[in-house]
Coordinates of C-alpha atoms in Angstrom, one line a residue:
M1 CA 69.2 -33.2 8.8
Y2 CA 69.6 -29.5 9.4
K3 CA 67.3 -28.7 6.5
L4 CA 64.7 -31.0 7.8
L5 CA 65.1 -29.5 11.6
T6 CA 64.6 -26.0 9.9
L7 CA 61.6 -27.3 8.0
F8 CA 60.1 -28.5 11.0
L9 CA 60.5 -25.5 13.1
C10 CA 58.9 -23.2 10.5
L11 CA 56.0 -25.5 10.2
S12 CA 55.4 -25.6 14.0
V13 CA 55.6 -21.7 14.1
H14 CA 53.1 -21.5 11.2
L15 CA 50.7 -23.9 12.9
A16 CA 50.9 -22.0 16.3
I17 CA 50.0 -18.7 14.4
A18 CA 47.3 -20.3 12.4
Q19 CA 45.8 -21.5 15.8
I20 CA 45.5 -17.8 17.2
R21 CA 42.3 -15.8 15.7
Q22 CA 42.0 -12.0 16.2
V23 CA 38.4 -11.2 17.1
E24 CA 36.7 -7.7 17.1
T25 CA 33.2 -6.8 18.1
F26 CA 31.3 -3.8 17.4
Y27 CA 28.4 -1.6 18.7
D28 CA 26.9 -1.1 15.2
A29 CA 25.7 -3.1 12.5
E30 CA 28.2 -1.5 9.9
N31 CA 31.0 -2.4 12.0
K32 CA 32.4 1.3 12.5
V33 CA 32.2 1.7 16.2
R34 CA 34.5 -0.6 17.9
K35 CA 33.5 -2.5 21.2
E36 CA 36.1 -5.2 21.9
K37 CA 39.4 -6.4 20.6
Y38 CA 40.9 -9.8 21.8
A39 CA 42.4 -13.2 20.5
I40 CA 41.0 -16.7 20.6
R41 CA 43.2 -19.9 20.6
Q42 CA 41.1 -22.2 18.2
S43 CA 41.2 -25.3 20.5
K44 CA 38.2 -27.3 21.5
P45 CA 36.5 -25.4 23.2
P46 CA 37.9 -21.9 22.0
V47 CA 40.0 -20.3 24.7
I48 CA 40.5 -16.6 25.2
E49 CA 44.3 -15.8 25.2
G50 CA 46.7 -12.7 25.0
N51 CA 45.8 -9.0 25.2
Y52 CA 42.2 -7.8 25.7
I53 CA 40.8 -4.1 25.1
S54 CA 37.3 -2.9 25.2
Y55 CA 36.0 0.6 24.3
Y56 CA 33.3 3.0 25.0
A57 CA 31.1 4.2 22.1
N58 CA 32.9 7.5 21.9
G59 CA 36.2 5.6 21.2
N60 CA 37.9 5.9 24.6
T61 CA 39.2 2.7 26.3
K62 CA 36.8 1.1 28.7
A63 CA 39.2 -1.7 29.9
K64 CA 42.5 -3.6 29.0
G65 CA 44.5 -6.2 30.3
Q66 CA 45.5 -9.9 29.5
Y67 CA 43.7 -13.4 29.5
S68 CA 45.4 -16.8 30.1
E69 CA 43.4 -19.8 29.3
N70 CA 40.3 -18.1 29.4
L71 CA 40.8 -16.2 32.7
P72 CA 41.9 -12.5 33.2
S73 CA 45.4 -12.4 34.7
G74 CA 48.2 -9.8 35.2
T75 CA 47.6 -6.2 35.5
W76 CA 44.1 -4.7 34.6
E77 CA 43.2 -1.2 34.0
Y78 CA 39.8 0.2 33.9
F79 CA 38.7 3.8 32.7
Y80 CA 36.0 6.3 33.0
E81 CA 34.1 7.3 29.6
N82 CA 36.2 10.7 29.8
G83 CA 39.5 8.7 29.6
R84 CA 40.7 8.9 33.4
M85 CA 41.5 6.0 35.2
K86 CA 38.8 4.3 37.2
M87 CA 40.6 1.3 38.9
T88 CA 43.8 -0.9 38.5
G89 CA 45.2 -3.9 39.8
N90 CA 46.2 -7.5 39.5
M91 CA 44.0 -10.4 38.6
A92 CA 44.8 -14.2 39.1
G93 CA 42.6 -17.1 38.6
N94 CA 39.5 -14.8 37.7
L95 CA 39.8 -13.0 41.2
R96 CA 41.4 -9.5 42.1
T97 CA 44.6 -10.0 44.2
G98 CA 47.4 -7.7 45.4
L99 CA 47.1 -3.9 45.6
W100 CA 44.1 -2.3 44.0
K101 CA 43.4 1.4 43.4
F102 CA 40.1 3.1 42.6
Y103 CA 39.6 6.6 41.4
F104 CA 37.0 9.2 41.3
E105 CA 35.9 10.7 37.8
N106 CA 37.9 13.8 38.7
G107 CA 41.1 11.7 38.9
N108 CA 41.4 11.8 42.7
P109 CA 41.8 8.4 44.4
Q110 CA 38.5 6.8 45.8
M111 CA 40.1 3.9 47.9
E112 CA 42.9 1.5 47.7
G113 CA 43.9 -1.7 49.4
E114 CA 45.0 -5.2 49.4
L115 CA 43.0 -8.0 48.1
K116 CA 43.6 -11.8 48.4
E117 CA 41.4 -14.0 46.2
G118 CA 38.9 -11.4 45.8
S119 CA 38.5 -10.5 49.5
R120 CA 39.8 -7.4 51.2
N121 CA 42.7 -8.2 53.5
G122 CA 45.1 -5.7 55.1
L123 CA 45.1 -2.0 55.2
W124 CA 42.6 -0.1 53.1
K125 CA 42.0 3.7 52.8
F126 CA 38.8 5.6 51.6
Y127 CA 39.1 9.1 50.3
Y128 CA 36.5 12.2 49.8
E129 CA 36.2 13.4 46.3
N130 CA 38.5 16.2 47.2
G131 CA 41.5 13.8 47.7
K132 CA 41.3 13.8 51.7
V133 CA 41.3 10.8 53.5
K134 CA 37.7 9.7 54.7
S135 CA 38.6 6.5 56.7
E136 CA 41.2 3.9 57.1
G137 CA 41.6 0.6 58.7
W138 CA 42.2 -2.9 58.4
F139 CA 40.0 -5.9 56.9
E140 CA 40.5 -9.6 57.6
N141 CA 38.6 -11.9 55.1
N142 CA 36.5 -9.0 53.8
L143 CA 35.2 -8.0 57.4
K144 CA 36.6 -4.9 59.1
A145 CA 39.1 -5.8 62.1
G146 CA 41.1 -3.9 64.6
L147 CA 41.0 -0.1 64.7
W148 CA 39.4 2.2 62.3
T149 CA 39.8 5.7 62.0
Y150 CA 37.5 8.3 60.2
Y151 CA 38.0 11.9 59.2
Y152 CA 36.0 15.1 58.3
E153 CA 36.4 16.5 54.9
D154 CA 38.7 19.3 56.2
G155 CA 41.0 16.4 57.6
K156 CA 40.0 16.7 61.2
P157 CA 39.5 13.5 63.2
K158 CA 35.8 12.6 63.1
A159 CA 35.6 9.2 64.7
I160 CA 37.2 5.9 65.8
A161 CA 35.9 2.3 66.0
G162 CA 37.1 -0.9 67.1
F163 CA 36.0 -3.9 65.0
N164 CA 36.0 -7.7 65.4
E165 CA 34.6 -9.5 62.3
N166 CA 32.4 -6.2 61.2
R167 CA 31.0 -5.6 64.8
G168 CA 32.5 -2.6 66.8
I169 CA 32.0 0.1 69.2
Y170 CA 31.9 3.6 67.2
K171 CA 32.5 7.0 68.6
E172 CA 32.0 10.0 66.7
Y173 CA 33.3 13.7 67.6
Y174 CA 32.5 17.3 67.0
T175 CA 35.1 19.2 65.1
S176 CA 36.1 20.6 68.6
G177 CA 37.0 17.1 69.7
K178 CA 34.0 16.8 72.1
L179 CA 31.9 13.4 72.0
K180 CA 29.1 13.6 69.6
M181 CA 27.6 9.9 69.7
E182 CA 28.7 6.3 70.6
G183 CA 27.0 3.0 69.9
L184 CA 27.5 -0.6 68.4
L185 CA 27.9 -0.9 64.5
I186 CA 27.3 -4.1 63.0
D187 CA 27.7 -4.5 59.2
E188 CA 28.2 -0.8 59.1
R189 CA 24.5 -0.2 60.5
S190 CA 23.7 1.1 64.1
D191 CA 22.5 -1.5 66.4
S192 CA 21.5 -1.8 70.2
T193 CA 21.7 1.3 72.4
W194 CA 22.9 4.6 71.1
R195 CA 23.9 7.7 73.0
Y196 CA 24.1 11.5 71.3
Y197 CA 25.5 14.3 73.2
Y198 CA 25.5 18.2 72.9
E199 CA 28.9 19.8 72.0
E200 CA 28.9 21.0 75.8
G201 CA 29.1 17.3 76.9
T202 CA 25.5 16.7 78.3
L203 CA 23.3 13.8 76.8
K204 CA 21.3 14.7 74.1
A205 CA 19.3 11.6 73.4
T206 CA 19.5 7.8 74.0
G207 CA 17.6 4.8 72.6
P208 CA 17.8 1.6 70.7
E209 CA 18.8 1.3 66.9
K210 CA 18.3 -1.6 64.5
D211 CA 19.8 -1.8 60.9
G212 CA 20.6 1.9 61.1
I213 CA 17.5 3.2 62.1
K214 CA 15.7 4.1 65.6
T215 CA 13.3 1.8 67.0
G216 CA 12.0 1.1 70.3
F217 CA 11.6 3.7 73.1
W218 CA 13.7 6.8 72.9
H219 CA 14.6 9.8 75.5
F220 CA 15.6 13.4 74.5
Y221 CA 17.1 15.8 76.7
H222 CA 17.4 19.8 77.1
P223 CA 20.9 21.2 77.3
N224 CA 20.7 21.6 81.0
G225 CA 20.0 17.9 81.4
T226 CA 16.3 17.6 82.0
L227 CA 13.8 15.3 80.0
M228 CA 12.7 16.9 76.9
S229 CA 10.6 14.4 75.2
E230 CA 10.1 10.7 75.1
G231 CA 8.3 8.2 73.1
N232 CA 8.4 5.2 70.6
Y233 CA 9.9 4.6 67.4
Q234 CA 8.7 2.0 64.8
N235 CA 10.9 1.6 61.6
G236 CA 12.6 5.1 62.2
H237 CA 9.4 6.9 62.5
T238 CA 7.7 8.4 65.6
E239 CA 4.8 6.3 66.6
G240 CA 2.4 6.1 69.6
T241 CA 2.2 8.2 72.7
W242 CA 4.7 11.1 72.8
K243 CA 5.4 13.4 75.9
Y244 CA 7.2 16.5 75.6
Y245 CA 8.6 18.5 78.7
D246 CA 10.0 22.1 79.4
E247 CA 13.3 22.8 80.8
Q248 CA 11.9 22.7 84.5
G249 CA 10.8 19.3 83.7
K250 CA 6.9 20.2 83.6
L251 CA 4.9 18.3 80.9
S252 CA 4.4 20.9 78.0
A253 CA 2.5 18.7 75.2
T254 CA 1.1 15.1 74.7
G255 CA -0.5 13.2 71.9
N256 CA -0.1 10.3 69.5
E257 CA 2.2 9.9 66.5
W258 CA 1.7 7.7 63.4
A259 CA 4.2 7.2 60.8
G260 CA 6.3 10.4 62.1
E261 CA 3.3 12.8 62.1
K262 CA 0.8 14.0 64.6
E263 CA -2.4 12.0 64.6
G264 CA -5.6 12.4 66.8
T265 CA -6.0 14.5 69.9
W266 CA -3.0 16.7 71.1
K267 CA -2.9 18.8 74.2
L268 CA -0.5 21.5 75.5
F269 CA 0.0 22.8 78.8
Y270 CA 1.2 25.6 80.9
P271 CA 4.0 25.0 83.6
S272 CA 1.0 25.4 85.9
G273 CA -0.7 22.4 84.5
A274 CA -3.4 24.3 82.9
V275 CA -4.4 23.5 79.3
K276 CA -2.7 26.0 76.9
G277 CA -3.9 24.3 73.5
D278 CA -5.6 21.4 72.0
A279 CA -5.7 20.1 68.3
E280 CA -7.1 17.2 66.4
F281 CA -4.6 16.0 63.8
T282 CA -5.0 14.0 60.8
K283 CA -1.5 13.1 59.2
G284 CA 0.1 16.1 60.7
E285 CA -2.5 18.8 60.2
G286 CA -5.8 20.0 61.6
P287 CA -7.7 22.6 63.6
Y288 CA -6.0 24.0 66.8
K289 CA -7.4 25.9 69.7
E290 CA -5.0 27.9 72.3
Y291 CA -6.3 29.2 75.8
Y292 CA -5.3 31.8 78.1
E293 CA -4.1 30.2 81.6
N294 CA -7.6 31.1 83.0
G295 CA -9.2 29.0 80.4
K296 CA -10.5 31.6 78.1
L297 CA -10.1 31.1 74.4
K298 CA -6.9 32.9 73.1
A299 CA -6.7 31.9 69.4
E300 CA -8.1 29.4 66.8
G301 CA -6.9 28.4 63.5
Y302 CA -5.3 25.4 61.4
I303 CA -1.9 23.8 61.6
K304 CA -0.2 22.2 58.6
N305 CA 3.0 20.5 59.0
G306 CA 3.8 22.3 62.2
K307 CA 3.0 25.8 61.0
N308 CA -0.1 28.2 60.9
H309 CA -2.0 27.9 57.9
G310 CA -5.2 29.4 56.6
S311 CA -7.4 31.8 58.4
W312 CA -6.7 32.4 62.2
K313 CA -8.6 34.5 65.0
Y314 CA -7.3 36.0 68.3
Y315 CA -9.2 37.0 71.2
A316 CA -8.6 39.5 74.1
L317 CA -8.1 38.0 77.5
E318 CA -10.5 40.7 79.4
D319 CA -13.8 40.0 77.5
S320 CA -13.2 37.4 74.7
T321 CA -13.8 40.1 71.8
L322 CA -12.0 39.6 68.4
E323 CA -8.6 41.1 68.9
G324 CA -7.1 40.2 65.4
T325 CA -7.2 38.3 62.5
A326 CA -4.5 36.8 60.1
E327 CA -4.1 34.7 57.0
F328 CA -1.3 32.5 56.8
V329 CA 0.6 30.4 54.3
M330 CA 2.6 27.9 55.9
G331 CA 3.7 30.1 58.8
E332 CA 4.0 33.3 56.7
G333 CA 1.0 35.6 57.2
V334 CA -0.5 39.1 57.7
Y335 CA -1.9 40.2 60.9
K336 CA -4.7 42.8 61.7
G337 CA -5.6 43.9 65.1
Y338 CA -8.5 45.7 66.0
Y339 CA -10.0 48.2 68.6
K340 CA -13.1 47.1 70.7
D341 CA -15.3 48.8 68.2
G342 CA -13.8 46.9 65.3
K343 CA -11.8 49.5 63.8
L344 CA -8.2 48.6 62.5
K345 CA -5.5 49.1 65.2
M346 CA -2.4 47.7 63.7
Q347 CA -1.2 45.8 60.7
G348 CA 2.1 43.8 59.9
A349 CA 3.6 40.5 59.1
L350 CA 4.0 37.4 61.2
T351 CA 6.5 34.7 60.6
D352 CA 6.0 31.5 62.7
E353 CA 3.8 33.7 65.2
K354 CA 6.8 36.4 65.4
R355 CA 6.3 40.1 64.3
T356 CA 8.6 40.8 61.5
G357 CA 9.4 44.0 59.3
V358 CA 7.7 47.2 59.4
W359 CA 4.3 47.5 61.3
T360 CA 1.6 50.1 61.0
L361 CA -0.2 51.5 63.9
Y362 CA -3.6 53.5 63.4
K363 CA -5.5 55.9 65.8
P364 CA -9.0 55.3 66.6
D365 CA -10.1 57.6 63.9
G366 CA -8.3 55.7 61.2
A367 CA -5.2 57.9 60.8
I368 CA -1.9 56.5 60.8
A369 CA -0.3 56.6 64.3
G370 CA 3.2 55.6 63.3
Y371 CA 5.4 53.2 61.8
Y372 CA 7.4 50.6 63.9
Q373 CA 10.0 48.0 63.6
A374 CA 9.7 44.6 65.3
F375 CA 12.7 43.6 67.3
Y376 CA 13.4 40.5 69.3
D377 CA 16.4 39.5 71.7
S378 CA 16.7 36.1 73.6
T379 CA 13.8 36.9 75.7
T380 CA 11.8 40.0 74.9
F381 CA 10.2 41.7 72.1
E382 CA 9.5 45.3 71.4
F383 CA 8.4 47.8 68.9
K384 CA 10.6 50.7 67.8
P385 CA 9.5 53.6 66.1
I386 CA 11.0 54.5 62.6
E387 CA 10.7 57.6 60.3
P388 CA 7.4 57.7 58.4
P389 CA 7.7 57.0 54.7
V390 CA 7.1 59.9 52.0
N391 CA 3.4 58.5 51.6
A392 CA 2.4 58.9 55.3
S393 CA -0.5 61.3 54.8
T394 CA -2.3 58.7 52.5
N395 CA -3.1 56.4 55.5
E396 CA -1.7 53.4 53.6
P397 CA 0.6 50.9 55.1
P398 CA 4.3 51.3 53.9
S399 CA 6.2 48.8 51.8
P400 CA 8.6 46.7 54.2
D401 CA 11.6 48.2 52.1
L402 CA 12.1 51.6 53.4
P403 CA 12.2 54.5 52.3
Y404 CA 8.9 54.1 50.2
E405 CA 8.8 55.9 46.7
K406 CA 5.7 56.1 44.6
P407 CA 6.0 54.3 41.5
P408 CA 5.7 55.8 38.0
I409 CA 2.4 55.3 36.2
R410 CA 2.2 52.4 33.9
L411 CA -0.3 51.4 31.6
K412 CA -1.7 48.1 32.2
K413 CA -0.4 45.3 29.8
P414 CA -2.9 43.4 27.9
K415 CA -3.4 39.8 28.9
S416 CA -2.1 37.0 26.8
R417 CA -4.9 35.1 25.3
Y418 CA -3.9 31.8 27.1
F419 CA -4.5 33.7 30.3
K420 CA -7.8 35.7 29.4
P421 CA -10.9 33.7 30.0
V422 CA -13.6 33.1 27.6
V423 CA -17.2 33.7 28.5
N424 CA -19.2 30.0 28.9
E425 CA -15.8 28.4 27.8
H426 CA -15.5 24.6 28.0
K427 CA -13.5 23.4 31.0
T428 CA -12.9 19.5 31.6
F429 CA -10.7 17.1 33.5
I430 CA -8.9 14.6 31.2
L431 CA -7.6 11.2 32.7
S432 CA -4.7 9.5 30.7
T433 CA -2.6 6.8 30.6
N434 CA -0.5 4.7 28.3
P435 CA -0.7 1.0 28.5
L436 CA 2.1 0.5 25.9
A437 CA 4.6 2.0 28.6
L438 CA 4.3 -1.4 30.5
A439 CA 6.8 -2.7 27.7
T440 CA 9.4 -0.2 28.7
G441 CA 8.9 -0.8 32.7
S442 CA 6.8 2.1 33.5
F443 CA 3.0 2.9 33.9
P444 CA 1.6 6.5 33.8
V445 CA -1.3 8.1 35.0
S446 CA -2.0 11.7 34.3
L447 CA -4.9 14.1 35.2
E448 CA -5.1 17.4 33.3
Y449 CA -7.5 20.6 33.9
Y450 CA -8.2 21.6 30.4
F451 CA -9.5 24.9 29.1
R452 CA -10.7 24.7 25.5
E453 CA -8.1 26.0 23.0
R454 CA -6.2 27.8 25.8
L455 CA -4.6 26.2 28.8
G456 CA -4.0 22.9 30.4
Y457 CA -2.5 22.0 33.6
E458 CA -1.5 18.4 33.9
L459 CA -0.3 16.3 36.9
K460 CA 1.4 12.9 36.0
Y461 CA 2.4 10.2 38.2
T462 CA 4.5 7.4 36.7
V463 CA 5.3 4.1 38.5
Y464 CA 8.7 2.4 37.3
R465 CA 9.4 -1.3 37.6
N466 CA 11.6 -3.0 35.2
P467 CA 10.8 -6.1 34.6
F468 CA 7.2 -4.9 35.5
F469 CA 5.4 -8.2 36.1
K470 CA 8.3 -10.2 37.7
A471 CA 9.0 -10.6 41.4
N472 CA 12.1 -9.1 42.6
S473 CA 13.1 -12.3 44.3
S474 CA 13.0 -14.2 41.0
I475 CA 15.4 -12.0 38.9
D476 CA 18.8 -13.5 38.1
L477 CA 21.6 -12.9 40.2
N478 CA 24.1 -9.8 39.6
T479 CA 21.4 -8.4 37.2
V480 CA 20.2 -4.8 37.7
F481 CA 16.6 -4.2 38.0
R482 CA 14.8 -0.9 39.1
G483 CA 11.7 0.7 40.7
G484 CA 10.5 3.9 41.5
F485 CA 8.4 6.9 40.7
S486 CA 8.1 10.1 38.9
L487 CA 5.9 13.4 39.6
D488 CA 5.3 15.7 36.7
L489 CA 3.7 19.1 36.5
R490 CA 3.0 20.6 33.2
Q491 CA 1.5 23.9 32.0
K492 CA 0.3 23.6 28.3
F493 CA -0.4 26.1 25.9
Y494 CA -2.9 25.3 23.3
Q495 CA -3.4 26.5 19.8
P496 CA -7.0 26.9 18.2
E497 CA -8.1 23.4 17.0
G498 CA -7.2 22.4 13.4
S499 CA -8.0 19.5 11.1
L500 CA -5.5 17.4 12.9
G501 CA -5.9 18.5 16.4
M502 CA -4.5 21.2 18.7
L503 CA -0.9 21.9 18.6
Y504 CA 0.6 23.1 21.9
F505 CA 3.7 24.0 23.5
A506 CA 4.4 23.2 27.3
H507 CA 7.0 23.3 30.0
E508 CA 7.3 20.6 32.7
A509 CA 9.0 20.1 36.1
R510 CA 9.8 16.6 36.9
F511 CA 10.9 15.0 40.3
S512 CA 12.0 11.3 40.0
Y513 CA 13.1 8.7 42.4
I514 CA 14.6 5.5 40.8
D515 CA 16.0 2.6 43.0
H516 CA 18.5 0.5 40.9
Q517 CA 18.9 -2.9 42.5
A518 CA 20.5 -6.2 42.1
N519 CA 20.2 -9.7 43.9
I520 CA 23.7 -11.1 44.9
L521 CA 25.1 -13.8 46.9
E522 CA 27.6 -13.2 49.8
Y523 CA 29.7 -15.7 51.4
R524 CA 29.9 -15.2 55.2
N525 CA 31.7 -17.8 57.1
S526 CA 31.4 -20.1 54.0
V527 CA 27.9 -19.8 54.0
A528 CA 25.9 -18.0 51.0
V529 CA 23.7 -15.4 52.1
G530 CA 21.2 -13.6 49.7
R531 CA 21.3 -9.9 49.6
T532 CA 19.7 -7.0 47.5
L533 CA 22.0 -4.0 46.7
H534 CA 20.3 -0.6 46.2
A535 CA 21.6 2.4 44.4
P536 CA 18.8 5.1 44.4
E537 CA 18.8 8.3 42.4
T538 CA 16.6 11.3 42.7
L539 CA 16.3 13.6 39.4
Y540 CA 15.2 17.2 39.2
E541 CA 14.6 18.0 35.7
Y542 CA 12.8 20.9 33.7
S543 CA 11.9 20.4 30.1
L544 CA 10.3 22.2 27.2
L545 CA 7.7 20.3 25.1
F546 CA 5.8 20.5 21.9
G547 CA 2.9 18.2 21.2
N548 CA -0.7 17.8 19.6
R549 CA -3.7 16.8 21.3
W550 CA -6.7 15.2 19.2
M551 CA -10.1 15.1 20.8
H552 CA -13.2 13.1 19.5
R553 CA -15.4 16.0 20.5
S554 CA -14.0 19.2 21.8
T555 CA -16.9 20.3 23.9
H556 CA -18.4 17.0 25.0
R557 CA -17.2 13.9 26.9
G558 CA -14.9 11.5 24.7
F559 CA -11.6 10.1 23.9
T560 CA -8.6 12.0 23.5
I561 CA -5.0 11.3 22.0
D562 CA -1.9 13.4 23.2
I563 CA 1.3 13.1 21.4
F564 CA 4.5 14.9 22.4
G565 CA 8.1 15.3 22.4
G566 CA 10.8 17.7 23.8
V567 CA 14.0 18.2 25.6
G568 CA 15.3 19.4 29.2
I569 CA 18.0 19.8 31.5
G570 CA 18.5 18.3 34.8
Y571 CA 20.3 17.4 38.1
R572 CA 20.9 13.7 39.1
N573 CA 21.7 12.7 42.8
Y574 CA 23.0 9.0 42.6
R575 CA 23.9 7.2 45.6
Q576 CA 25.4 3.6 46.4
K577 CA 24.0 1.8 49.5
W578 CA 26.6 -0.6 50.1
E579 CA 30.0 -0.6 51.7
A580 CA 32.8 0.0 49.3
N581 CA 33.3 -3.0 47.2
P582 CA 34.6 -3.1 43.4
D583 CA 32.5 -6.2 42.7
F584 CA 29.5 -4.5 43.5
D585 CA 30.5 -1.3 41.6
E586 CA 30.9 -3.5 38.5
I587 CA 27.4 -4.8 38.6
F588 CA 26.0 -1.3 38.3
E589 CA 28.6 0.0 35.9
D590 CA 26.1 0.7 33.1
V591 CA 23.8 2.7 35.4
R592 CA 23.9 6.3 34.5
K593 CA 25.6 8.3 37.2
R594 CA 26.6 11.8 35.7
K595 CA 25.1 14.7 37.7
L596 CA 24.0 16.7 34.6
T597 CA 21.1 15.1 32.6
V598 CA 19.7 16.1 29.3
P599 CA 16.3 14.1 29.4
V600 CA 14.6 13.6 26.1
R601 CA 10.6 13.4 26.4
L602 CA 8.8 11.4 23.8
G603 CA 5.4 10.0 24.5
I604 CA 1.8 9.3 23.7
S605 CA -1.3 9.1 26.0
I606 CA -4.7 8.0 25.4
G607 CA -7.4 9.7 27.8
Y608 CA -10.9 10.4 28.5
A609 CA -12.4 13.9 28.7
F610 CA -15.2 13.9 31.4

């Protein structure tokens, strides 16, 4: 009997062991780079059971924990690719439960708190990347409840809010402790009427907000409490008629805005009510005229993005003769003033209509009268004389950096052949694209100004959308898709044409904006609500390229093909536009987030030379 019992137990253990099968998966076809390791109980259907571990392609652990009856259970740990802890906590019935802790890639805590059946409950803390507490407060069924406290990165109190089911009054303070702003938050976004304050305590601005952006009619105030401006916002941008006032409450300017830029006729006024200036704007730029208070023309020129740009003329009050001219580039310019007979009177730099640096004054006979430094205080301007530089007898204006020293004589360097124009050389524009790129979720269009066998300046715009021909709303839940654009500027240096085309080397600056998105379902009050998560990134990259251009007819219209490759370096700014949530983070786990980028450029384009 004893022998039969022993034999039965051995057979039972053998059968139990035989029912468990170890499974390993790999990244590569040669089964050298391990991806996962786990066990399956060979039942019908098969069930994952026991320890589970997954790996990054570099061999570091990605996640580890246990399965019970096909569901994760017990303590689980997740890691960054550099081996540091990413998050850890308990699983039960495929849901996070108990205390969970999340970490930044540098090892400092990111957030921590209690989860109950996957929903946040109880006290939660969120941290800055330097380890300081960013905010802390309570959740009830995944919604903020009760008092929440927010902090600046140096640890000083920043704001407080009292929530009830994710709705609450938010008050933010300056580091001095003075009130900075207050208003209603709904689902982490500003809503209803908001009020903003100067640090001295007076009202700075007030108006309605919706979904975190300004909307409707707003009022802005000077520090002395008088109205500074008023107008309407649409989708966060100024729109419609806006009025501006000086600190005494007198109308100083009025005009229309469209999508945040000045549009149409604008008028400026003196405190007396006389017209000071008028302009005709198109998308924030246009011609401008300024008048003396008696109505005579004072100045005329062009304004772009709120700054003087291009050629400007200035006129005398007495007889409206030309008093001066200036050439501006986005607010920076050189001014020349004249005597009545047109001879040069003064010369110097202007920055946003203010005299800066060293100015040169001339006598009526053309001799230099002196050098003066421009000085401003809070209310007045004055020229103060300075010692003349050593080259004063030459009647040439001095360098802004005094004292001036005559440079040594240098032979002029010969120009590189790339920058040396050729008589009657062929120049053309090349319009290109790559329809094959649609398969990878992008569509590029470029325009190149080409100088035969010498130079090329190419501007390329690329639209990103993956999948390209599928509506966002029809993409599967919890699946990451993307949209965005990039803008490239390339300078190409072509070699003489050979039998296979023109080899070239180039450098490229690229700006990219990519919005990673995912459709999800949220449950609010037991009702499933659709939502799209957004994780935008901006990239600034610089690359070196090598390529070859083939042209059907190098000096005539015709088709052309450009093949290129290269490598670069860049910076990525990745942002997640949702409240902290580990489930959302996991959806975007495979999206690249490292700040340093090493872009590889490989491509082909088909174009037509006009």
